[in-house]
JSON list of C-alpha atoms in Angstrom, two decimals:
[
{"chain": "A", "resi": 1, "resn": "UNK", "atom": "CA", "xyz": [99.23, 36.01, -120.89]},
{"chain": "A", "resi": 2, "resn": "UNK", "atom": "CA", "xyz": [97.17, 39.17, -120.45]},
{"chain": "A", "resi": 3, "resn": "UNK", "atom": "CA", "xyz": [96.72, 39.43, -124.27]},
{"chain": "A", "resi": 4, "resn": "UNK", "atom": "CA", "xyz": [95.39, 35.88, -124.59]},
{"chain": "A", "resi": 5, "resn": "UNK", "atom": "CA", "xyz": [91.74, 35.02, -124.51]},
{"chain": "A", "resi": 6, "resn": "UNK", "atom": "CA", "xyz": [90.51, 32.79, -121.66]},
{"chain": "A", "resi": 7, "resn": "UNK", "atom": "CA", "xyz": [90.78, 29.60, -123.74]},
{"chain": "A", "resi": 8, "resn": "UNK", "atom": "CA", "xyz": [94.37, 30.39, -124.68]},
{"chain": "A", "resi": 9, "resn": "UNK", "atom": "CA", "xyz": [95.21, 31.20, -121.06]},
{"chain": "A", "resi": 10, "resn": "UNK", "atom": "CA", "xyz": [94.14, 27.71, -119.99]},
{"chain": "A", "resi": 11, "resn": "UNK", "atom": "CA", "xyz": [95.53, 26.08, -123.16]},
{"chain": "A", "resi": 12, "resn": "UNK", "atom": "CA", "xyz": [92.14, 24.67, -124.20]},
{"chain": "A", "resi": 13, "resn": "UNK", "atom": "CA", "xyz": [89.79, 25.21, -127.13]},
{"chain": "A", "resi": 14, "resn": "UNK", "atom": "CA", "xyz": [86.13, 25.97, -127.51]},
{"chain": "A", "resi": 15, "resn": "UNK", "atom": "CA", "xyz": [85.65, 22.29, -128.26]},
{"chain": "A", "resi": 16, "resn": "UNK", "atom": "CA", "xyz": [87.26, 21.14, -125.00]},
{"chain": "A", "resi": 17, "resn": "UNK", "atom": "CA", "xyz": [85.03, 19.33, -122.54]},
{"chain": "A", "resi": 18, "resn": "UNK", "atom": "CA", "xyz": [84.32, 20.63, -119.06]},
{"chain": "A", "resi": 19, "resn": "UNK", "atom": "CA", "xyz": [86.57, 17.94, -117.63]},
{"chain": "A", "resi": 20, "resn": "UNK", "atom": "CA", "xyz": [89.45, 19.07, -119.83]},
{"chain": "A", "resi": 21, "resn": "UNK", "atom": "CA", "xyz": [88.90, 22.70, -118.84]},
{"chain": "A", "resi": 22, "resn": "UNK", "atom": "CA", "xyz": [88.88, 21.86, -115.14]},
{"chain": "A", "resi": 23, "resn": "UNK", "atom": "CA", "xyz": [91.97, 19.67, -115.50]},
{"chain": "A", "resi": 24, "resn": "UNK", "atom": "CA", "xyz": [93.83, 22.47, -117.28]},
{"chain": "A", "resi": 25, "resn": "UNK", "atom": "CA", "xyz": [92.80, 24.96, -114.61]},
{"chain": "A", "resi": 26, "resn": "UNK", "atom": "CA", "xyz": [93.97, 22.70, -111.78]},
{"chain": "A", "resi": 27, "resn": "UNK", "atom": "CA", "xyz": [97.25, 21.84, -113.47]},
{"chain": "A", "resi": 28, "resn": "UNK", "atom": "CA", "xyz": [98.13, 25.45, -114.23]},
{"chain": "A", "resi": 29, "resn": "UNK", "atom": "CA", "xyz": [97.19, 26.57, -110.73]},
{"chain": "A", "resi": 30, "resn": "UNK", "atom": "CA", "xyz": [99.51, 23.97, -109.24]},
{"chain": "A", "resi": 31, "resn": "UNK", "atom": "CA", "xyz": [102.33, 25.01, -111.55]},
{"chain": "A", "resi": 32, "resn": "UNK", "atom": "CA", "xyz": [101.87, 28.67, -110.58]},
{"chain": "A", "resi": 33, "resn": "UNK", "atom": "CA", "xyz": [101.26, 27.96, -106.91]},
{"chain": "A", "resi": 34, "resn": "UNK", "atom": "CA", "xyz": [103.84, 30.52, -105.79]},
{"chain": "A", "resi": 35, "resn": "UNK", "atom": "CA", "xyz": [102.56, 33.30, -108.05]},
{"chain": "A", "resi": 36, "resn": "UNK", "atom": "CA", "xyz": [99.34, 34.76, -106.69]},
{"chain": "A", "resi": 37, "resn": "UNK", "atom": "CA", "xyz": [98.76, 37.02, -109.68]},
{"chain": "A", "resi": 38, "resn": "UNK", "atom": "CA", "xyz": [99.22, 34.16, -112.13]},
{"chain": "A", "resi": 39, "resn": "UNK", "atom": "CA", "xyz": [96.78, 31.99, -110.18]},
{"chain": "A", "resi": 40, "resn": "UNK", "atom": "CA", "xyz": [94.27, 34.85, -110.17]},
{"chain": "A", "resi": 41, "resn": "UNK", "atom": "CA", "xyz": [94.56, 35.16, -113.96]},
{"chain": "A", "resi": 42, "resn": "UNK", "atom": "CA", "xyz": [94.00, 31.42, -114.32]},
{"chain": "A", "resi": 43, "resn": "UNK", "atom": "CA", "xyz": [90.91, 31.56, -112.11]},
{"chain": "A", "resi": 44, "resn": "UNK", "atom": "CA", "xyz": [89.60, 34.60, -114.01]},
{"chain": "A", "resi": 45, "resn": "UNK", "atom": "CA", "xyz": [90.08, 32.77, -117.32]},
{"chain": "A", "resi": 46, "resn": "UNK", "atom": "CA", "xyz": [88.31, 29.69, -115.96]},
{"chain": "A", "resi": 47, "resn": "UNK", "atom": "CA", "xyz": [85.39, 31.81, -114.72]},
{"chain": "A", "resi": 48, "resn": "UNK", "atom": "CA", "xyz": [85.15, 33.57, -118.09]},
{"chain": "A", "resi": 49, "resn": "UNK", "atom": "CA", "xyz": [84.99, 30.23, -119.91]},
{"chain": "A", "resi": 50, "resn": "UNK", "atom": "CA", "xyz": [82.35, 28.88, -117.54]},
{"chain": "A", "resi": 51, "resn": "UNK", "atom": "CA", "xyz": [80.28, 32.04, -117.96]},
{"chain": "A", "resi": 52, "resn": "UNK", "atom": "CA", "xyz": [80.57, 31.62, -121.72]},
{"chain": "A", "resi": 53, "resn": "UNK", "atom": "CA", "xyz": [79.40, 28.03, -121.39]},
{"chain": "A", "resi": 54, "resn": "UNK", "atom": "CA", "xyz": [76.55, 29.16, -119.15]},
{"chain": "A", "resi": 55, "resn": "UNK", "atom": "CA", "xyz": [75.39, 31.60, -121.80]},
{"chain": "A", "resi": 56, "resn": "UNK", "atom": "CA", "xyz": [75.48, 28.82, -124.39]},
{"chain": "A", "resi": 57, "resn": "UNK", "atom": "CA", "xyz": [73.52, 26.58, -122.07]},
{"chain": "A", "resi": 58, "resn": "UNK", "atom": "CA", "xyz": [70.86, 29.24, -121.56]},
{"chain": "A", "resi": 59, "resn": "UNK", "atom": "CA", "xyz": [70.58, 29.51, -125.33]},
{"chain": "A", "resi": 60, "resn": "UNK", "atom": "CA", "xyz": [70.09, 25.75, -125.50]},
{"chain": "A", "resi": 61, "resn": "UNK", "atom": "CA", "xyz": [73.24, 25.20, -127.54]},
{"chain": "A", "resi": 62, "resn": "UNK", "atom": "CA", "xyz": [75.06, 22.96, -125.05]},
{"chain": "A", "resi": 63, "resn": "UNK", "atom": "CA", "xyz": [74.29, 20.78, -122.06]},
{"chain": "A", "resi": 64, "resn": "UNK", "atom": "CA", "xyz": [76.23, 21.46, -118.90]},
{"chain": "A", "resi": 65, "resn": "UNK", "atom": "CA", "xyz": [77.13, 18.45, -116.73]},
{"chain": "A", "resi": 66, "resn": "UNK", "atom": "CA", "xyz": [76.09, 18.42, -113.08]},
{"chain": "A", "resi": 67, "resn": "UNK", "atom": "CA", "xyz": [78.64, 19.66, -110.55]},
{"chain": "A", "resi": 68, "resn": "UNK", "atom": "CA", "xyz": [80.04, 22.49, -112.67]},
{"chain": "A", "resi": 69, "resn": "UNK", "atom": "CA", "xyz": [80.77, 25.55, -110.57]},
{"chain": "A", "resi": 70, "resn": "UNK", "atom": "CA", "xyz": [79.50, 28.73, -112.14]},
{"chain": "A", "resi": 71, "resn": "UNK", "atom": "CA", "xyz": [81.00, 31.96, -110.83]},
{"chain": "A", "resi": 72, "resn": "UNK", "atom": "CA", "xyz": [78.45, 33.91, -108.84]},
{"chain": "A", "resi": 73, "resn": "UNK", "atom": "CA", "xyz": [77.96, 37.59, -109.52]},
{"chain": "A", "resi": 74, "resn": "UNK", "atom": "CA", "xyz": [78.86, 39.82, -106.58]},
{"chain": "A", "resi": 75, "resn": "UNK", "atom": "CA", "xyz": [75.96, 40.34, -104.23]},
{"chain": "A", "resi": 76, "resn": "UNK", "atom": "CA", "xyz": [75.48, 43.78, -102.79]},
{"chain": "A", "resi": 77, "resn": "UNK", "atom": "CA", "xyz": [75.54, 43.68, -99.00]},
{"chain": "A", "resi": 78, "resn": "UNK", "atom": "CA", "xyz": [72.16, 43.95, -97.37]},
{"chain": "A", "resi": 79, "resn": "UNK", "atom": "CA", "xyz": [71.88, 47.35, -95.78]},
{"chain": "A", "resi": 80, "resn": "UNK", "atom": "CA", "xyz": [71.69, 47.15, -92.03]},
{"chain": "A", "resi": 81, "resn": "UNK", "atom": "CA", "xyz": [68.64, 48.84, -90.66]},
{"chain": "A", "resi": 82, "resn": "UNK", "atom": "CA", "xyz": [69.62, 51.49, -88.19]},
{"chain": "A", "resi": 83, "resn": "UNK", "atom": "CA", "xyz": [67.41, 52.70, -85.41]},
{"chain": "A", "resi": 84, "resn": "UNK", "atom": "CA", "xyz": [65.43, 55.74, -86.46]},
{"chain": "A", "resi": 85, "resn": "UNK", "atom": "CA", "xyz": [63.57, 58.13, -84.31]},
{"chain": "A", "resi": 86, "resn": "UNK", "atom": "CA", "xyz": [60.00, 59.06, -85.03]},
{"chain": "A", "resi": 87, "resn": "UNK", "atom": "CA", "xyz": [59.89, 62.58, -86.48]},
{"chain": "A", "resi": 88, "resn": "UNK", "atom": "CA", "xyz": [57.38, 63.53, -83.80]},
{"chain": "A", "resi": 89, "resn": "UNK", "atom": "CA", "xyz": [59.89, 62.60, -81.07]},
{"chain": "A", "resi": 90, "resn": "UNK", "atom": "CA", "xyz": [63.10, 63.64, -82.82]},
{"chain": "A", "resi": 91, "resn": "UNK", "atom": "CA", "xyz": [63.24, 66.98, -80.99]},
{"chain": "A", "resi": 92, "resn": "UNK", "atom": "CA", "xyz": [63.66, 65.11, -77.70]},
{"chain": "A", "resi": 93, "resn": "UNK", "atom": "CA", "xyz": [67.12, 63.93, -78.71]},
{"chain": "A", "resi": 94, "resn": "UNK", "atom": "CA", "xyz": [68.32, 67.53, -78.51]},
{"chain": "A", "resi": 95, "resn": "UNK", "atom": "CA", "xyz": [67.44, 67.62, -74.83]},
{"chain": "A", "resi": 96, "resn": "UNK", "atom": "CA", "xyz": [67.70, 64.07, -73.46]},
{"chain": "A", "resi": 97, "resn": "UNK", "atom": "CA", "xyz": [71.05, 62.79, -72.24]},
{"chain": "A", "resi": 98, "resn": "UNK", "atom": "CA", "xyz": [72.47, 59.37, -71.38]},
{"chain": "A", "resi": 99, "resn": "UNK", "atom": "CA", "xyz": [74.12, 60.20, -68.06]},
{"chain": "A", "resi": 100, "resn": "UNK", "atom": "CA", "xyz": [77.10, 58.49, -66.53]},
{"chain": "A", "resi": 101, "resn": "UNK", "atom": "CA", "xyz": [77.08, 57.23, -62.97]},
{"chain": "A", "resi": 102, "resn": "UNK", "atom": "CA", "xyz": [78.61, 60.44, -61.66]},
{"chain": "A", "resi": 103, "resn": "UNK", "atom": "CA", "xyz": [76.04, 62.56, -63.49]},
{"chain": "A", "resi": 104, "resn": "UNK", "atom": "CA", "xyz": [73.31, 60.80, -61.54]},
{"chain": "A", "resi": 105, "resn": "UNK", "atom": "CA", "xyz": [75.01, 60.17, -58.21]},
{"chain": "A", "resi": 106, "resn": "UNK", "atom": "CA", "xyz": [76.36, 63.61, -57.32]},
{"chain": "A", "resi": 107, "resn": "UNK", "atom": "CA", "xyz": [73.15, 65.53, -58.05]},
{"chain": "A", "resi": 108, "resn": "UNK", "atom": "CA", "xyz": [71.24, 62.83, -56.13]},
{"chain": "A", "resi": 109, "resn": "UNK", "atom": "CA", "xyz": [73.48, 63.39, -53.10]},
{"chain": "A", "resi": 110, "resn": "UNK", "atom": "CA", "xyz": [73.25, 67.18, -53.23]},
{"chain": "A", "resi": 111, "resn": "UNK", "atom": "CA", "xyz": [69.50, 67.37, -53.80]},
{"chain": "A", "resi": 112, "resn": "UNK", "atom": "CA", "xyz": [68.95, 64.51, -51.36]},
{"chain": "A", "resi": 113, "resn": "UNK", "atom": "CA", "xyz": [70.66, 66.57, -48.65]},
{"chain": "A", "resi": 114, "resn": "UNK", "atom": "CA", "xyz": [68.39, 69.43, -49.69]},
{"chain": "A", "resi": 115, "resn": "UNK", "atom": "CA", "xyz": [65.31, 67.24, -49.18]},
{"chain": "A", "resi": 116, "resn": "UNK", "atom": "CA", "xyz": [66.61, 66.28, -45.75]},
{"chain": "A", "resi": 117, "resn": "UNK", "atom": "CA", "xyz": [67.03, 69.93, -44.77]},
{"chain": "A", "resi": 118, "resn": "UNK", "atom": "CA", "xyz": [63.53, 70.72, -46.06]},
{"chain": "A", "resi": 119, "resn": "UNK", "atom": "CA", "xyz": [62.09, 67.98, -43.87]},
{"chain": "A", "resi": 120, "resn": "UNK", "atom": "CA", "xyz": [63.85, 69.51, -40.86]},
{"chain": "A", "resi": 121, "resn": "UNK", "atom": "CA", "xyz": [62.18, 72.88, -41.39]},
{"chain": "A", "resi": 122, "resn": "UNK", "atom": "CA", "xyz": [60.25, 73.91, -38.29]},
{"chain": "A", "resi": 123, "resn": "UNK", "atom": "CA", "xyz": [57.54, 75.92, -40.02]},
{"chain": "A", "resi": 124, "resn": "UNK", "atom": "CA", "xyz": [56.26, 77.08, -43.39]},
{"chain": "A", "resi": 125, "resn": "UNK", "atom": "CA", "xyz": [58.15, 80.34, -42.87]},
{"chain": "A", "resi": 126, "resn": "UNK", "atom": "CA", "xyz": [61.43, 78.73, -41.88]},
{"chain": "A", "resi": 127, "resn": "UNK", "atom": "CA", "xyz": [64.20, 80.61, -43.78]},
{"chain": "A", "resi": 128, "resn": "UNK", "atom": "CA", "xyz": [65.92, 77.30, -44.47]},
{"chain": "A", "resi": 129, "resn": "UNK", "atom": "CA", "xyz": [63.28, 76.56, -47.13]},
{"chain": "A", "resi": 130, "resn": "UNK", "atom": "CA", "xyz": [64.21, 79.63, -49.18]},
{"chain": "A", "resi": 131, "resn": "UNK", "atom": "CA", "xyz": [67.90, 78.95, -48.68]},
{"chain": "A", "resi": 132, "resn": "UNK", "atom": "CA", "xyz": [67.60, 75.34, -49.83]},
{"chain": "A", "resi": 133, "resn": "UNK", "atom": "CA", "xyz": [65.63, 76.35, -52.92]},
{"chain": "A", "resi": 134, "resn": "UNK", "atom": "CA", "xyz": [68.15, 79.06, -53.80]},
{"chain": "A", "resi": 135, "resn": "UNK", "atom": "CA", "xyz": [71.10, 76.73, -53.29]},
{"chain": "A", "resi": 136, "resn": "UNK", "atom": "CA", "xyz": [69.38, 73.98, -55.30]},
{"chain": "A", "resi": 137, "resn": "UNK", "atom": "CA", "xyz": [68.82, 76.36, -58.21]},
{"chain": "A", "resi": 138, "resn": "UNK", "atom": "CA", "xyz": [72.50, 77.27, -58.24]},
{"chain": "A", "resi": 139, "resn": "UNK", "atom": "CA", "xyz": [73.53, 73.62, -57.92]},
{"chain": "A", "resi": 140, "resn": "UNK", "atom": "CA", "xyz": [71.32, 72.64, -60.84]},
{"chain": "A", "resi": 141, "resn": "UNK", "atom": "CA", "xyz": [72.88, 75.33, -63.02]},
{"chain": "A", "resi": 142, "resn": "UNK", "atom": "CA", "xyz": [76.34, 74.15, -61.97]},
{"chain": "A", "resi": 143, "resn": "UNK", "atom": "CA", "xyz": [75.68, 70.49, -62.76]},
{"chain": "A", "resi": 144, "resn": "UNK", "atom": "CA", "xyz": [74.25, 71.31, -66.20]},
{"chain": "A", "resi": 145, "resn": "UNK", "atom": "CA", "xyz": [77.09, 73.68, -67.08]},
{"chain": "A", "resi": 146, "resn": "UNK", "atom": "CA", "xyz": [79.69, 71.15, -65.93]},
{"chain": "A", "resi": 147, "resn": "UNK", "atom": "CA", "xyz": [78.17, 68.51, -68.18]},
{"chain": "A", "resi": 148, "resn": "UNK", "atom": "CA", "xyz": [77.26, 70.50, -71.29]},
{"chain": "A", "resi": 149, "resn": "UNK", "atom": "CA", "xyz": [79.36, 73.71, -71.02]},
{"chain": "A", "resi": 150, "resn": "UNK", "atom": "CA", "xyz": [76.38, 75.84, -72.10]},
{"chain": "A", "resi": 151, "resn": "UNK", "atom": "CA", "xyz": [75.52, 78.41, -69.46]},
{"chain": "A", "resi": 152, "resn": "UNK", "atom": "CA", "xyz": [72.55, 80.03, -71.16]},
{"chain": "A", "resi": 153, "resn": "UNK", "atom": "CA", "xyz": [70.77, 76.77, -71.79]},
{"chain": "A", "resi": 154, "resn": "UNK", "atom": "CA", "xyz": [71.60, 75.53, -68.29]},
{"chain": "A", "resi": 155, "resn": "UNK", "atom": "CA", "xyz": [70.16, 78.70, -66.79]},
{"chain": "A", "resi": 156, "resn": "UNK", "atom": "CA", "xyz": [66.98, 78.36, -68.84]},
{"chain": "A", "resi": 157, "resn": "UNK", "atom": "CA", "xyz": [66.47, 74.70, -67.94]},
{"chain": "A", "resi": 158, "resn": "UNK", "atom": "CA", "xyz": [67.05, 75.44, -64.25]},
{"chain": "A", "resi": 159, "resn": "UNK", "atom": "CA", "xyz": [64.53, 78.28, -64.12]},
{"chain": "A", "resi": 160, "resn": "UNK", "atom": "CA", "xyz": [62.00, 76.17, -66.00]},
{"chain": "A", "resi": 161, "resn": "UNK", "atom": "CA", "xyz": [62.55, 73.42, -63.43]},
{"chain": "A", "resi": 162, "resn": "UNK", "atom": "CA", "xyz": [61.96, 75.94, -60.65]},
{"chain": "A", "resi": 163, "resn": "UNK", "atom": "CA", "xyz": [58.72, 77.18, -62.22]},
{"chain": "A", "resi": 164, "resn": "UNK", "atom": "CA", "xyz": [57.48, 73.66, -62.89]},
{"chain": "A", "resi": 165, "resn": "UNK", "atom": "CA", "xyz": [58.41, 72.54, -59.40]},
{"chain": "A", "resi": 166, "resn": "UNK", "atom": "CA", "xyz": [56.50, 75.37, -57.77]},
{"chain": "A", "resi": 167, "resn": "UNK", "atom": "CA", "xyz": [53.53, 74.84, -60.07]},
{"chain": "A", "resi": 168, "resn": "UNK", "atom": "CA", "xyz": [53.36, 71.06, -59.71]},
{"chain": "A", "resi": 169, "resn": "UNK", "atom": "CA", "xyz": [53.95, 71.24, -55.95]},
{"chain": "A", "resi": 170, "resn": "UNK", "atom": "CA", "xyz": [51.14, 73.77, -55.55]},
{"chain": "A", "resi": 171, "resn": "UNK", "atom": "CA", "xyz": [48.76, 71.63, -57.62]},
{"chain": "A", "resi": 172, "resn": "UNK", "atom": "CA", "xyz": [49.61, 68.56, -55.54]},
{"chain": "A", "resi": 173, "resn": "UNK", "atom": "CA", "xyz": [48.93, 70.45, -52.34]},
{"chain": "A", "resi": 174, "resn": "UNK", "atom": "CA", "xyz": [45.57, 71.66, -53.67]},
{"chain": "A", "resi": 175, "resn": "UNK", "atom": "CA", "xyz": [44.54, 68.25, -55.02]},
{"chain": "A", "resi": 176, "resn": "UNK", "atom": "CA", "xyz": [45.65, 66.17, -52.06]},
{"chain": "A", "resi": 177, "resn": "UNK", "atom": "CA", "xyz": [42.84, 67.31, -49.82]},
{"chain": "A", "resi": 178, "resn": "UNK", "atom": "CA", "xyz": [45.02, 66.40, -46.85]},
{"chain": "A", "resi": 179, "resn": "UNK", "atom": "CA", "xyz": [45.30, 69.13, -44.18]},
{"chain": "A", "resi": 180, "resn": "UNK", "atom": "CA", "xyz": [48.87, 70.29, -43.90]},
{"chain": "A", "resi": 181, "resn": "UNK", "atom": "CA", "xyz": [50.68, 71.30, -40.74]},
{"chain": "A", "resi": 182, "resn": "UNK", "atom": "CA", "xyz": [50.09, 69.71, -37.33]},
{"chain": "A", "resi": 183, "resn": "UNK", "atom": "CA", "xyz": [52.93, 67.26, -37.80]},
{"chain": "A", "resi": 184, "resn": "UNK", "atom": "CA", "xyz": [52.51, 66.96, -41.59]},
{"chain": "A", "resi": 185, "resn": "UNK", "atom": "CA", "xyz": [54.38, 68.67, -44.41]},
{"chain": "A", "resi": 186, "resn": "UNK", "atom": "CA", "xyz": [53.69, 72.32, -45.05]},
{"chain": "A", "resi": 187, "resn": "UNK", "atom": "CA", "xyz": [52.87, 73.57, -48.54]},
{"chain": "A", "resi": 188, "resn": "UNK", "atom": "CA", "xyz": [56.33, 75.17, -48.96]},
{"chain": "A", "resi": 189, "resn": "UNK", "atom": "CA", "xyz": [57.95, 71.88, -47.98]},
{"chain": "A", "resi": 190, "resn": "UNK", "atom": "CA", "xyz": [55.98, 70.00, -50.62]},
{"chain": "A", "resi": 191, "resn": "UNK", "atom": "CA", "xyz": [56.86, 72.61, -53.22]},
{"chain": "A", "resi": 192, "resn": "UNK", "atom": "CA", "xyz": [60.53, 72.43, -52.28]},
{"chain": "A", "resi": 193, "resn": "UNK", "atom": "CA", "xyz": [60.66, 68.64, -52.42]},
{"chain": "A", "resi": 194, "resn": "UNK", "atom": "CA", "xyz": [58.94, 68.49, -55.82]},
{"chain": "A", "resi": 195, "resn": "UNK", "atom": "CA", "xyz": [61.28, 71.18, -57.14]},
{"chain": "A", "resi": 196, "resn": "UNK", "atom": "CA", "xyz": [64.36, 69.36, -55.83]},
{"chain": "A", "resi": 197, "resn": "UNK", "atom": "CA", "xyz": [63.22, 66.17, -57.56]},
{"chain": "A", "resi": 198, "resn": "UNK", "atom": "CA", "xyz": [62.78, 68.05, -60.83]},
{"chain": "A", "resi": 199, "resn": "UNK", "atom": "CA", "xyz": [66.21, 69.60, -60.40]},
{"chain": "A", "resi": 200, "resn": "UNK", "atom": "CA", "xyz": [67.74, 66.15, -59.98]},
{"chain": "A", "resi": 201, "resn": "UNK", "atom": "CA", "xyz": [65.94, 64.83, -63.07]},
{"chain": "A", "resi": 202, "resn": "UNK", "atom": "CA", "xyz": [66.94, 67.83, -65.19]},
{"chain": "A", "resi": 203, "resn": "UNK", "atom": "CA", "xyz": [70.59, 67.88, -64.07]},
{"chain": "A", "resi": 204, "resn": "UNK", "atom": "CA", "xyz": [70.93, 64.12, -64.67]},
{"chain": "A", "resi": 205, "resn": "UNK", "atom": "CA", "xyz": [68.89, 63.46, -67.79]},
{"chain": "A", "resi": 206, "resn": "UNK", "atom": "CA", "xyz": [68.69, 66.76, -69.66]},
{"chain": "A", "resi": 207, "resn": "UNK", "atom": "CA", "xyz": [71.35, 68.66, -71.57]}
]
């Protein structure tokens, strides 16, 4: 059957009508119902004949009756647009992380305790402030190393957080215009709290 042309496969001629071609296709498919390969060859022959008739119709040589099924050429799947990052923001993906619940919760607890201890400080020179800041720096390094297993980068991020915390805290104190002390927060307390917040953000959302 593989050496026959499509018309011979269906047992029809080039003069056969569309109805005769369809009848032959249906009859042969029923006869070969248990042979998938044979049915596929019959369908391929039918499609080849219909495509031949379509070509003749386009050339104006024949008229094709309504209801004739023409095989459709395969359609390439539409590519699915994937989310792209703006080139100007692409560098952020190297540093931003999608943290799990534990990556947010445990640093929040540790640095939250640190904030509580800072608030308990009796004076601007209370040694607890330096101890909290030192412990928080070590904790931040630990959390980053535990998550990313890169000590050097964790150390760099932690020291940058410390510098930014001190800088931002100092600016806030200078811009607030609110007298410190006398029951309010001292400048070192503000600096410590800002730094602890930055440590929490960096240990949770940076890598």
